[in-house]
Coordinates of C-alpha atoms and ligand atoms in Angstrom, one line a residue:
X1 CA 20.4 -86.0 45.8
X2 CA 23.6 -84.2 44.7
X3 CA 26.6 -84.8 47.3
X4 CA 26.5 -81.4 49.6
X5 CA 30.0 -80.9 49.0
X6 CA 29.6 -80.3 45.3
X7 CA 26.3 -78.7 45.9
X8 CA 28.0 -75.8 48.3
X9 CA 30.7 -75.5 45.4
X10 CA 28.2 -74.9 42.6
X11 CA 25.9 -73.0 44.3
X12 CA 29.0 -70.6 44.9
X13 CA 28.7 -69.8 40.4
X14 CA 24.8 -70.9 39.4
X15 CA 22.0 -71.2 40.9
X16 CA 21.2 -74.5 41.6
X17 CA 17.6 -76.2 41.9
X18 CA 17.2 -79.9 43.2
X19 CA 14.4 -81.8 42.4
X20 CA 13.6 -79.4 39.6
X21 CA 10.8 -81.0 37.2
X22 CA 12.4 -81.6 33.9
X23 CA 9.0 -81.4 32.0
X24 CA 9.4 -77.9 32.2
X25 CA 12.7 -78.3 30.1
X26 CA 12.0 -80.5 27.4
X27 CA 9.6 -79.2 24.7
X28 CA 6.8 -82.0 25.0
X29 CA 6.7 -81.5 28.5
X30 CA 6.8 -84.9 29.9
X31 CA 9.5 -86.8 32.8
X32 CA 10.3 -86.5 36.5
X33 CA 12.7 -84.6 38.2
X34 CA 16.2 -84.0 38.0
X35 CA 18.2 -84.0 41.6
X36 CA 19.9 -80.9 40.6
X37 CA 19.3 -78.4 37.5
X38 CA 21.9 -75.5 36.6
X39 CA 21.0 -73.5 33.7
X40 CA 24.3 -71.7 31.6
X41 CA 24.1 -68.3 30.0
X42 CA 26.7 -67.9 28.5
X43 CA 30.3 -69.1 27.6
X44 CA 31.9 -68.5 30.7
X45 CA 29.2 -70.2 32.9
X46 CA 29.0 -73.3 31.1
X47 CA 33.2 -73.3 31.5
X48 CA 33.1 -72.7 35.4
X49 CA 30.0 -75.5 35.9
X50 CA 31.9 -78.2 33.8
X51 CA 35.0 -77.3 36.0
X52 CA 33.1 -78.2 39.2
X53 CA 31.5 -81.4 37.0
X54 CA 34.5 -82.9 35.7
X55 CA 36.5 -82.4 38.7
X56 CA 33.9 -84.3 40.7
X57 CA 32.8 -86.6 38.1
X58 CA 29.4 -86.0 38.5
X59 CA 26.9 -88.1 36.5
X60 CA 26.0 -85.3 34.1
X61 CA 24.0 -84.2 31.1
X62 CA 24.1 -80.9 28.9
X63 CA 20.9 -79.8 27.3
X64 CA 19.8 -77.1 25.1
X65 CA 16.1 -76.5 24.7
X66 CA 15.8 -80.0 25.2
X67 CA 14.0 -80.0 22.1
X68 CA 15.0 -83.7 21.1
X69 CA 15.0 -85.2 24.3
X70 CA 12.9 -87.4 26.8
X71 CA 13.3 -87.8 30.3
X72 CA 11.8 -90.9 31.8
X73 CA 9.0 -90.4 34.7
X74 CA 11.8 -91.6 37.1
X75 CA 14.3 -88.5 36.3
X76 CA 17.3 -87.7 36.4
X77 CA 19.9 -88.8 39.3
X78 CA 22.8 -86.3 38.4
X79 CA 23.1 -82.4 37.3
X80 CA 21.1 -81.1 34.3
X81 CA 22.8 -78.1 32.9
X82 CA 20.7 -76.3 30.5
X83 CA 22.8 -74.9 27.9
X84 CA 20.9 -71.7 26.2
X85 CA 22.1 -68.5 25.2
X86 CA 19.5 -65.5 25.9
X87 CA 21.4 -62.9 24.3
X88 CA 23.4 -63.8 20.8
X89 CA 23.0 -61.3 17.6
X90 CA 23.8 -58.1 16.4
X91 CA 27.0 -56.5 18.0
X92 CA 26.9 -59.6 20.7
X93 CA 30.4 -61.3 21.7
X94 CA 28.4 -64.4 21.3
X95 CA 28.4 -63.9 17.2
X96 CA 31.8 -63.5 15.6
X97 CA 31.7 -62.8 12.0
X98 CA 34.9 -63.2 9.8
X99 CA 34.5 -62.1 6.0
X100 CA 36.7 -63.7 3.3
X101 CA 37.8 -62.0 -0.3
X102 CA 35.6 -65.0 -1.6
X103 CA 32.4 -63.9 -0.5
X104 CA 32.3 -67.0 2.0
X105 CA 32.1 -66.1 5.7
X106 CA 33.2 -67.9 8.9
X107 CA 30.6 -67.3 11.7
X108 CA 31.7 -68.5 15.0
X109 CA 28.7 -68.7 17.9
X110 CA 28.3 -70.0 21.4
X111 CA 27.2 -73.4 21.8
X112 CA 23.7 -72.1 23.8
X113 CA 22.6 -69.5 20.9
X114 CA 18.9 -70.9 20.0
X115 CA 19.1 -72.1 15.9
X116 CA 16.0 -70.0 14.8
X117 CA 17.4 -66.7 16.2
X118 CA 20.9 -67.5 14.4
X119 CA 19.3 -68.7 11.5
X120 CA 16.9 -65.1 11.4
X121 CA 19.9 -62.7 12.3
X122 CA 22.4 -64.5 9.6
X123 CA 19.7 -63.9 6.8
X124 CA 18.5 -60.5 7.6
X125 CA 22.8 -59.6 7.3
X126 CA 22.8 -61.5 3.9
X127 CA 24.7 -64.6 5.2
X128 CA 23.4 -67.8 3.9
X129 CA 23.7 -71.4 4.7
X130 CA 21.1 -71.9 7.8
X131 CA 18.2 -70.5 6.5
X132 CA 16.8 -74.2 6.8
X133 CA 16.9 -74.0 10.8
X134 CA 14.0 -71.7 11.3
X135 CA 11.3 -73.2 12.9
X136 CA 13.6 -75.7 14.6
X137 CA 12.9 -74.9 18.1
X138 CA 16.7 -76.1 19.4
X139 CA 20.2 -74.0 20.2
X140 CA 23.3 -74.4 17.9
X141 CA 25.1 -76.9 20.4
X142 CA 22.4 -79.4 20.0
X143 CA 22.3 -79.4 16.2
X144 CA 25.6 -80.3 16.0
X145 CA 25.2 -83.3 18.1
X146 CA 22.3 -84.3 16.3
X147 CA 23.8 -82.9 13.0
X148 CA 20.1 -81.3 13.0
X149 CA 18.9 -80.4 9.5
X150 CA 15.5 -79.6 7.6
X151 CA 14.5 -79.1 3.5
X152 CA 17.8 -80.3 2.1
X153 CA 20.5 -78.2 4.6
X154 CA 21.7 -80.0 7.9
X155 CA 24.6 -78.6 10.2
X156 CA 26.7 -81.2 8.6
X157 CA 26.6 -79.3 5.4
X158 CA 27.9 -75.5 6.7
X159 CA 30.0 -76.9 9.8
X160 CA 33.6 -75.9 10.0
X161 CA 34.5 -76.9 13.3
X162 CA 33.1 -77.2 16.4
X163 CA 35.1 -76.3 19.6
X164 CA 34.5 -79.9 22.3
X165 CA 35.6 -79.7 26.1
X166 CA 37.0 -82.7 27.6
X167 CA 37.9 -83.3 31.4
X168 CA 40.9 -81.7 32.8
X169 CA 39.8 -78.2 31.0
X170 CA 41.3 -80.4 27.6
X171 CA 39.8 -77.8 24.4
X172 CA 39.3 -80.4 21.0
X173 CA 38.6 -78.6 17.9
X174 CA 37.2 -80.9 15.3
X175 CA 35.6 -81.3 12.0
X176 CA 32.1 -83.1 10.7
X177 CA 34.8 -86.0 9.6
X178 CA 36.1 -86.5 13.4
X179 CA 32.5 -86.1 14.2
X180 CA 31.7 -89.2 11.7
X181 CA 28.6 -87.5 10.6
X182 CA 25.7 -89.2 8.8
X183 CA 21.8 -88.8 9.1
X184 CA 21.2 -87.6 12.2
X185 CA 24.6 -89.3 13.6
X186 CA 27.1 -87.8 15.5
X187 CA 29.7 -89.9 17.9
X188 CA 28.9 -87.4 20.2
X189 CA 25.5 -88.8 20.5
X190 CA 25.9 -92.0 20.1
X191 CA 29.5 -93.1 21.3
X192 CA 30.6 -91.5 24.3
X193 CA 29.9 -93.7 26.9
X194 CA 33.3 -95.7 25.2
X195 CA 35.5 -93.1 27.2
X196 CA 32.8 -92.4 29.9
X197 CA 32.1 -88.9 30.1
X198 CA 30.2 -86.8 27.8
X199 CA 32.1 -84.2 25.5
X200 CA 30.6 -80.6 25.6
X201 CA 29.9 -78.6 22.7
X202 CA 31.5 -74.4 23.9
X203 CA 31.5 -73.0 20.5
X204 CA 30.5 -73.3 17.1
X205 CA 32.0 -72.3 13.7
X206 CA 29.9 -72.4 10.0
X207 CA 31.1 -71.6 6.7
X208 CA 28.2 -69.5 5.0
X209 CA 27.9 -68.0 2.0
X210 CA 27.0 -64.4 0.9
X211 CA 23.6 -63.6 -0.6
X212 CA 20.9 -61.3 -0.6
X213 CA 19.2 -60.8 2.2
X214 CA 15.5 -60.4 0.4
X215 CA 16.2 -63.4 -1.2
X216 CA 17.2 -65.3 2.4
X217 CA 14.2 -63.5 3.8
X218 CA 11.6 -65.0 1.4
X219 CA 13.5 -68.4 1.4
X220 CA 13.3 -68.2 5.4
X221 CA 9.2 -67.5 4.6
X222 CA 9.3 -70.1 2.6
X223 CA 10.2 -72.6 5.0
X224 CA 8.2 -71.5 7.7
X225 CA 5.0 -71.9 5.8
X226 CA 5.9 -75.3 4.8
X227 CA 6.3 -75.9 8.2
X228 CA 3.1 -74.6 9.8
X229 CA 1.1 -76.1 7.2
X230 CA 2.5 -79.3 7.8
X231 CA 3.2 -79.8 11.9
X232 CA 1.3 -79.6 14.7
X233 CA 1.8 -76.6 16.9
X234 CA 1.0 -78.9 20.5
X235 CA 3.6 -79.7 22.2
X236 CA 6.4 -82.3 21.0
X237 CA 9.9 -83.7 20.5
X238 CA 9.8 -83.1 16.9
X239 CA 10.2 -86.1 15.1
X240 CA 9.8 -88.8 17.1
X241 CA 11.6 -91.8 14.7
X242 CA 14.6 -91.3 11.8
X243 CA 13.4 -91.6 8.4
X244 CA 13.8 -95.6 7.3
X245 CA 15.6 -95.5 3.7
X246 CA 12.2 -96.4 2.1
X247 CA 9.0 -94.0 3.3
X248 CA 9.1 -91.4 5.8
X249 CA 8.1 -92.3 9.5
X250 CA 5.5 -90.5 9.0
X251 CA 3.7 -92.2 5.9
X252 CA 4.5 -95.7 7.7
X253 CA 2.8 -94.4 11.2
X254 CA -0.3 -93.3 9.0
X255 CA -0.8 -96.5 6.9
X256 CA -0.8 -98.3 10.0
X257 CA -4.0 -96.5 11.1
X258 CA -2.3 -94.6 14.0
X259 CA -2.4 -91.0 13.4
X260 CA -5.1 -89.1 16.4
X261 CA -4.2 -92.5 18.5
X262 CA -4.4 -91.5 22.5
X263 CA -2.6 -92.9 25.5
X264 CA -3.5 -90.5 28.2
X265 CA -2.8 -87.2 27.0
X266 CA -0.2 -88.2 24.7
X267 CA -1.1 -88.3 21.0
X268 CA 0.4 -89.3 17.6
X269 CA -0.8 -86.2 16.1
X270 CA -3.7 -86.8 13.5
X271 CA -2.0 -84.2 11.2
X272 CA 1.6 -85.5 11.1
X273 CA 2.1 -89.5 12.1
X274 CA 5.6 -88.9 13.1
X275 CA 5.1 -85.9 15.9
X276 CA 3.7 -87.1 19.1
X277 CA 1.9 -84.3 21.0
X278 CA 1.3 -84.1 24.4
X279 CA -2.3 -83.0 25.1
X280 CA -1.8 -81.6 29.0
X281 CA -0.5 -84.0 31.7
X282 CA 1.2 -86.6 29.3
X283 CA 3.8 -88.5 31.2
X284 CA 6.5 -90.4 29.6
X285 CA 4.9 -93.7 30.0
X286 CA 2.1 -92.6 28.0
X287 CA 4.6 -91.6 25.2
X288 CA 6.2 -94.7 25.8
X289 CA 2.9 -96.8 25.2
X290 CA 2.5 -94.9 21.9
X291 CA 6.2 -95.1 20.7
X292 CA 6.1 -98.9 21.1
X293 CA 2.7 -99.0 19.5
X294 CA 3.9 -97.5 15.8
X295 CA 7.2 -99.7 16.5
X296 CA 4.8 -102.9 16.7
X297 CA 2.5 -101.8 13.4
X298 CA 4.8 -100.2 11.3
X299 CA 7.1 -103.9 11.9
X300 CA 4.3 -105.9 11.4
X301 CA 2.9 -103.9 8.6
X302 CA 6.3 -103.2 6.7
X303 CA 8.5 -105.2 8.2
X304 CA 10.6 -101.8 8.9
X305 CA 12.1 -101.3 12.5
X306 CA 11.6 -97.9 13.1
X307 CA 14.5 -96.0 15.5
X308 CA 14.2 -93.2 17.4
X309 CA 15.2 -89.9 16.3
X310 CA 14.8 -88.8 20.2
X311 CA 16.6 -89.3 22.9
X312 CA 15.3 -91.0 25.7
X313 CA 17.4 -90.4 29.2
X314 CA 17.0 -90.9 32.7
X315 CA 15.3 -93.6 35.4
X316 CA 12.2 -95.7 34.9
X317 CA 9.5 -94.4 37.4
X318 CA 10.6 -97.6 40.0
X319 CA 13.5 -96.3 40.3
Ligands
LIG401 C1 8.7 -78.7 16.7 C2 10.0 -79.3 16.5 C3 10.5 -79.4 15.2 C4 11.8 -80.0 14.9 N1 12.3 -80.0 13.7 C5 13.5 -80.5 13.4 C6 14.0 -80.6 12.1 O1 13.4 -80.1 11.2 N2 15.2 -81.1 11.9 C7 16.0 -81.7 13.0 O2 17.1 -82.1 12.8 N3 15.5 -81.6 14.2 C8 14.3 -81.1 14.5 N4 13.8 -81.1 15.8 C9 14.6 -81.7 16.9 C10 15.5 -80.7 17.6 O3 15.0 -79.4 17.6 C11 16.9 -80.7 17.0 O4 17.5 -82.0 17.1 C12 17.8 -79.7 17.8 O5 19.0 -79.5 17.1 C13 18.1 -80.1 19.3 O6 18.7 -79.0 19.9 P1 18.5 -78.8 21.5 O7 19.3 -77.6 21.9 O8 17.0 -78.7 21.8 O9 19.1 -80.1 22.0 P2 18.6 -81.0 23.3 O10 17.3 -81.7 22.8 O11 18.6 -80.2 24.5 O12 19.8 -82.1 23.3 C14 20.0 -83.0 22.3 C15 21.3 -83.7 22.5 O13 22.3 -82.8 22.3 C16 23.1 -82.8 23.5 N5 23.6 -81.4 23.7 C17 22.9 -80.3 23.6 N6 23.7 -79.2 23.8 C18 24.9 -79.7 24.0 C19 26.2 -79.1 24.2 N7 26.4 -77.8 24.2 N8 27.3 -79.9 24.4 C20 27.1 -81.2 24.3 N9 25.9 -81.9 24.2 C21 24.9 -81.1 24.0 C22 22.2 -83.3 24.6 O14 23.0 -83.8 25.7 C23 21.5 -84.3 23.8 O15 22.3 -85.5 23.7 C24 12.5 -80.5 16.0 C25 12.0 -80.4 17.3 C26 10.8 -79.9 17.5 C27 10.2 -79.8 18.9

């Protein structure tokens, strides 16, 4: 349960729902409940709710389309703030373009503006450089804290800066260097529990490049197909593990025999070893089961320790 105090002085700028199942919000559908759930249109709401957060220091996490993420069947104690942008595009505030002599362009975007869209509208205007995003069912503010990429492009590649909010309404602008990049990596991520609060992502900028949009267009085509023809369209996370430097998760999950495995109604997809569907009422412990599963074989097998890609929040169910 969120303190009433803080819930009276949120309610007062979002709409707030307690006990709000977080399976809804994460794209493989699967974890309990969150004691309180704010979602974010734009901007300016995400500002006014991390006032009220930080202020309180309320246990807190931001999420986009929760597209890499799993909550545990326990849930979340604190405030989920969903983070996703339902306008963004063509003559929107949201979008900012900035031409240069060069023919390179500086696009600056909201944090909650989903990938795909950007990636579609940026192409069709003959701006290249995320054309590699489509498909990728997550918002702009995640890929940069995942440094999200696909067929050779990541975020790391086109990212100028990204605009970070601290507590005490402190604005950071920083580049991929401050962000110590690598596969996958950000610090975001992975080291902010060293000054105990989470940075949030506001706002976005990406050097791009001009080209035709016909030739974006098929490019964006291209990708697609590669996509469909090689992922499952059920429910998932994604990639469940990172690439080890020697195969792809994937190849290692399907030599050790694993693909169509079932826990429940999770699955390691029998088309694509490293996505793990859920086939209905999956719960995280069935994902779980599955996850540790591959880790066992694919160690056994290859002596390869294979490491999440995902992340993996919240209470165990006896908590
Ligand atoms: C079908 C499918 C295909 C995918 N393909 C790819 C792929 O090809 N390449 C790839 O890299 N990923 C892929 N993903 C994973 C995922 O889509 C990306 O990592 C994406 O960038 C995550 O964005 P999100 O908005 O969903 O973030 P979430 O999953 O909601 O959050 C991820 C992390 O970012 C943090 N976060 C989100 N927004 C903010 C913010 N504004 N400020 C601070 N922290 C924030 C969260 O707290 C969390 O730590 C795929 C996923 C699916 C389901």
């Amino acid at each position: 349960m969120l303190p009433t105090n803080i819930l009276d002085h949120l309610t007062k700028i979002a709409h707030v729902r307690e006990n709000e199942p977080l399976s809804h919000h994460v794209t493989i559908r699967v974890g309990g409940t969150a004691a309180g759930y704010v979602v974010a249109r734009d901007l300016q709401g995400l500002k006014e709710i991390m006032r009220v957060v930080y202020d309180n220091r309320l246990d807190f996490i931001v999420i986009g389309a929760g597209s890499n993420l799993l909550f545990r069947d326990g849930g979340f104690s604190g405030l989920v703030i969903e983070n996703f942008n339902v306008k963004g595009g063509a003559g929107d505030s949201s979008v900012q373009l900035e031409e240069n002599a060069d023919g390179s362009c500086l696009v600056k975007v909201e944090s909650g503006i989903p990938l795909a869209r950007l990636s579609y509208y940026l192409s069709r205007n003959g701006f290249s450089g995320l054309e590699w995003a489509v498909g990728i069912p997550g918002t702009i503010g995640g890929a940069v804290v995942n440094n999200a990429g696909a067929h050779g492009g990541s975020i790391g590649n086109i990212l100028e800066a990204a605009y970070i909010l601290e507590p005490g309404d402190v604005l950071k602008q920083v580049t991929p260097a401050d962000l110590e990049y690598s596969y996958r990596y950000s610090n975001i991520r992975y080291k902010w529990r060293e000054n105990g609060y989470r940075p949030v992502v506001l706002q976005v900028t990406l050097r791009l490049h001009r080209e035709s949009p016909d030739v974006l267009q098929k490019r964006i085509m291209l990708y697609s197909g590669r996509r469909r023809s090689s992922q499952p369209s059920q429910p998932s996370s994604g990639s469940m593990f990172k690439n080890p430097l020697s195969h792809t998760a994937g190849w290692l999950i399907d030599q050790a025999g694993l693909k169509g495995t079932r826990i429940g109604d999770a699955q390691i997809s029998s088309r694509h070893g490293n996505f793990f569907v859920n086939r209905g009422h999956a719960s995280y412990s069935d994902v779980e089961q599955l996850m540790n599963m591959a880790k066992d074989k694919v160690l056994q097998g290859f002596d390869i320790a294979l490491e999440e890609e995902v992340e993996i929040l919240g209470n165990d169910a006896s908590e």
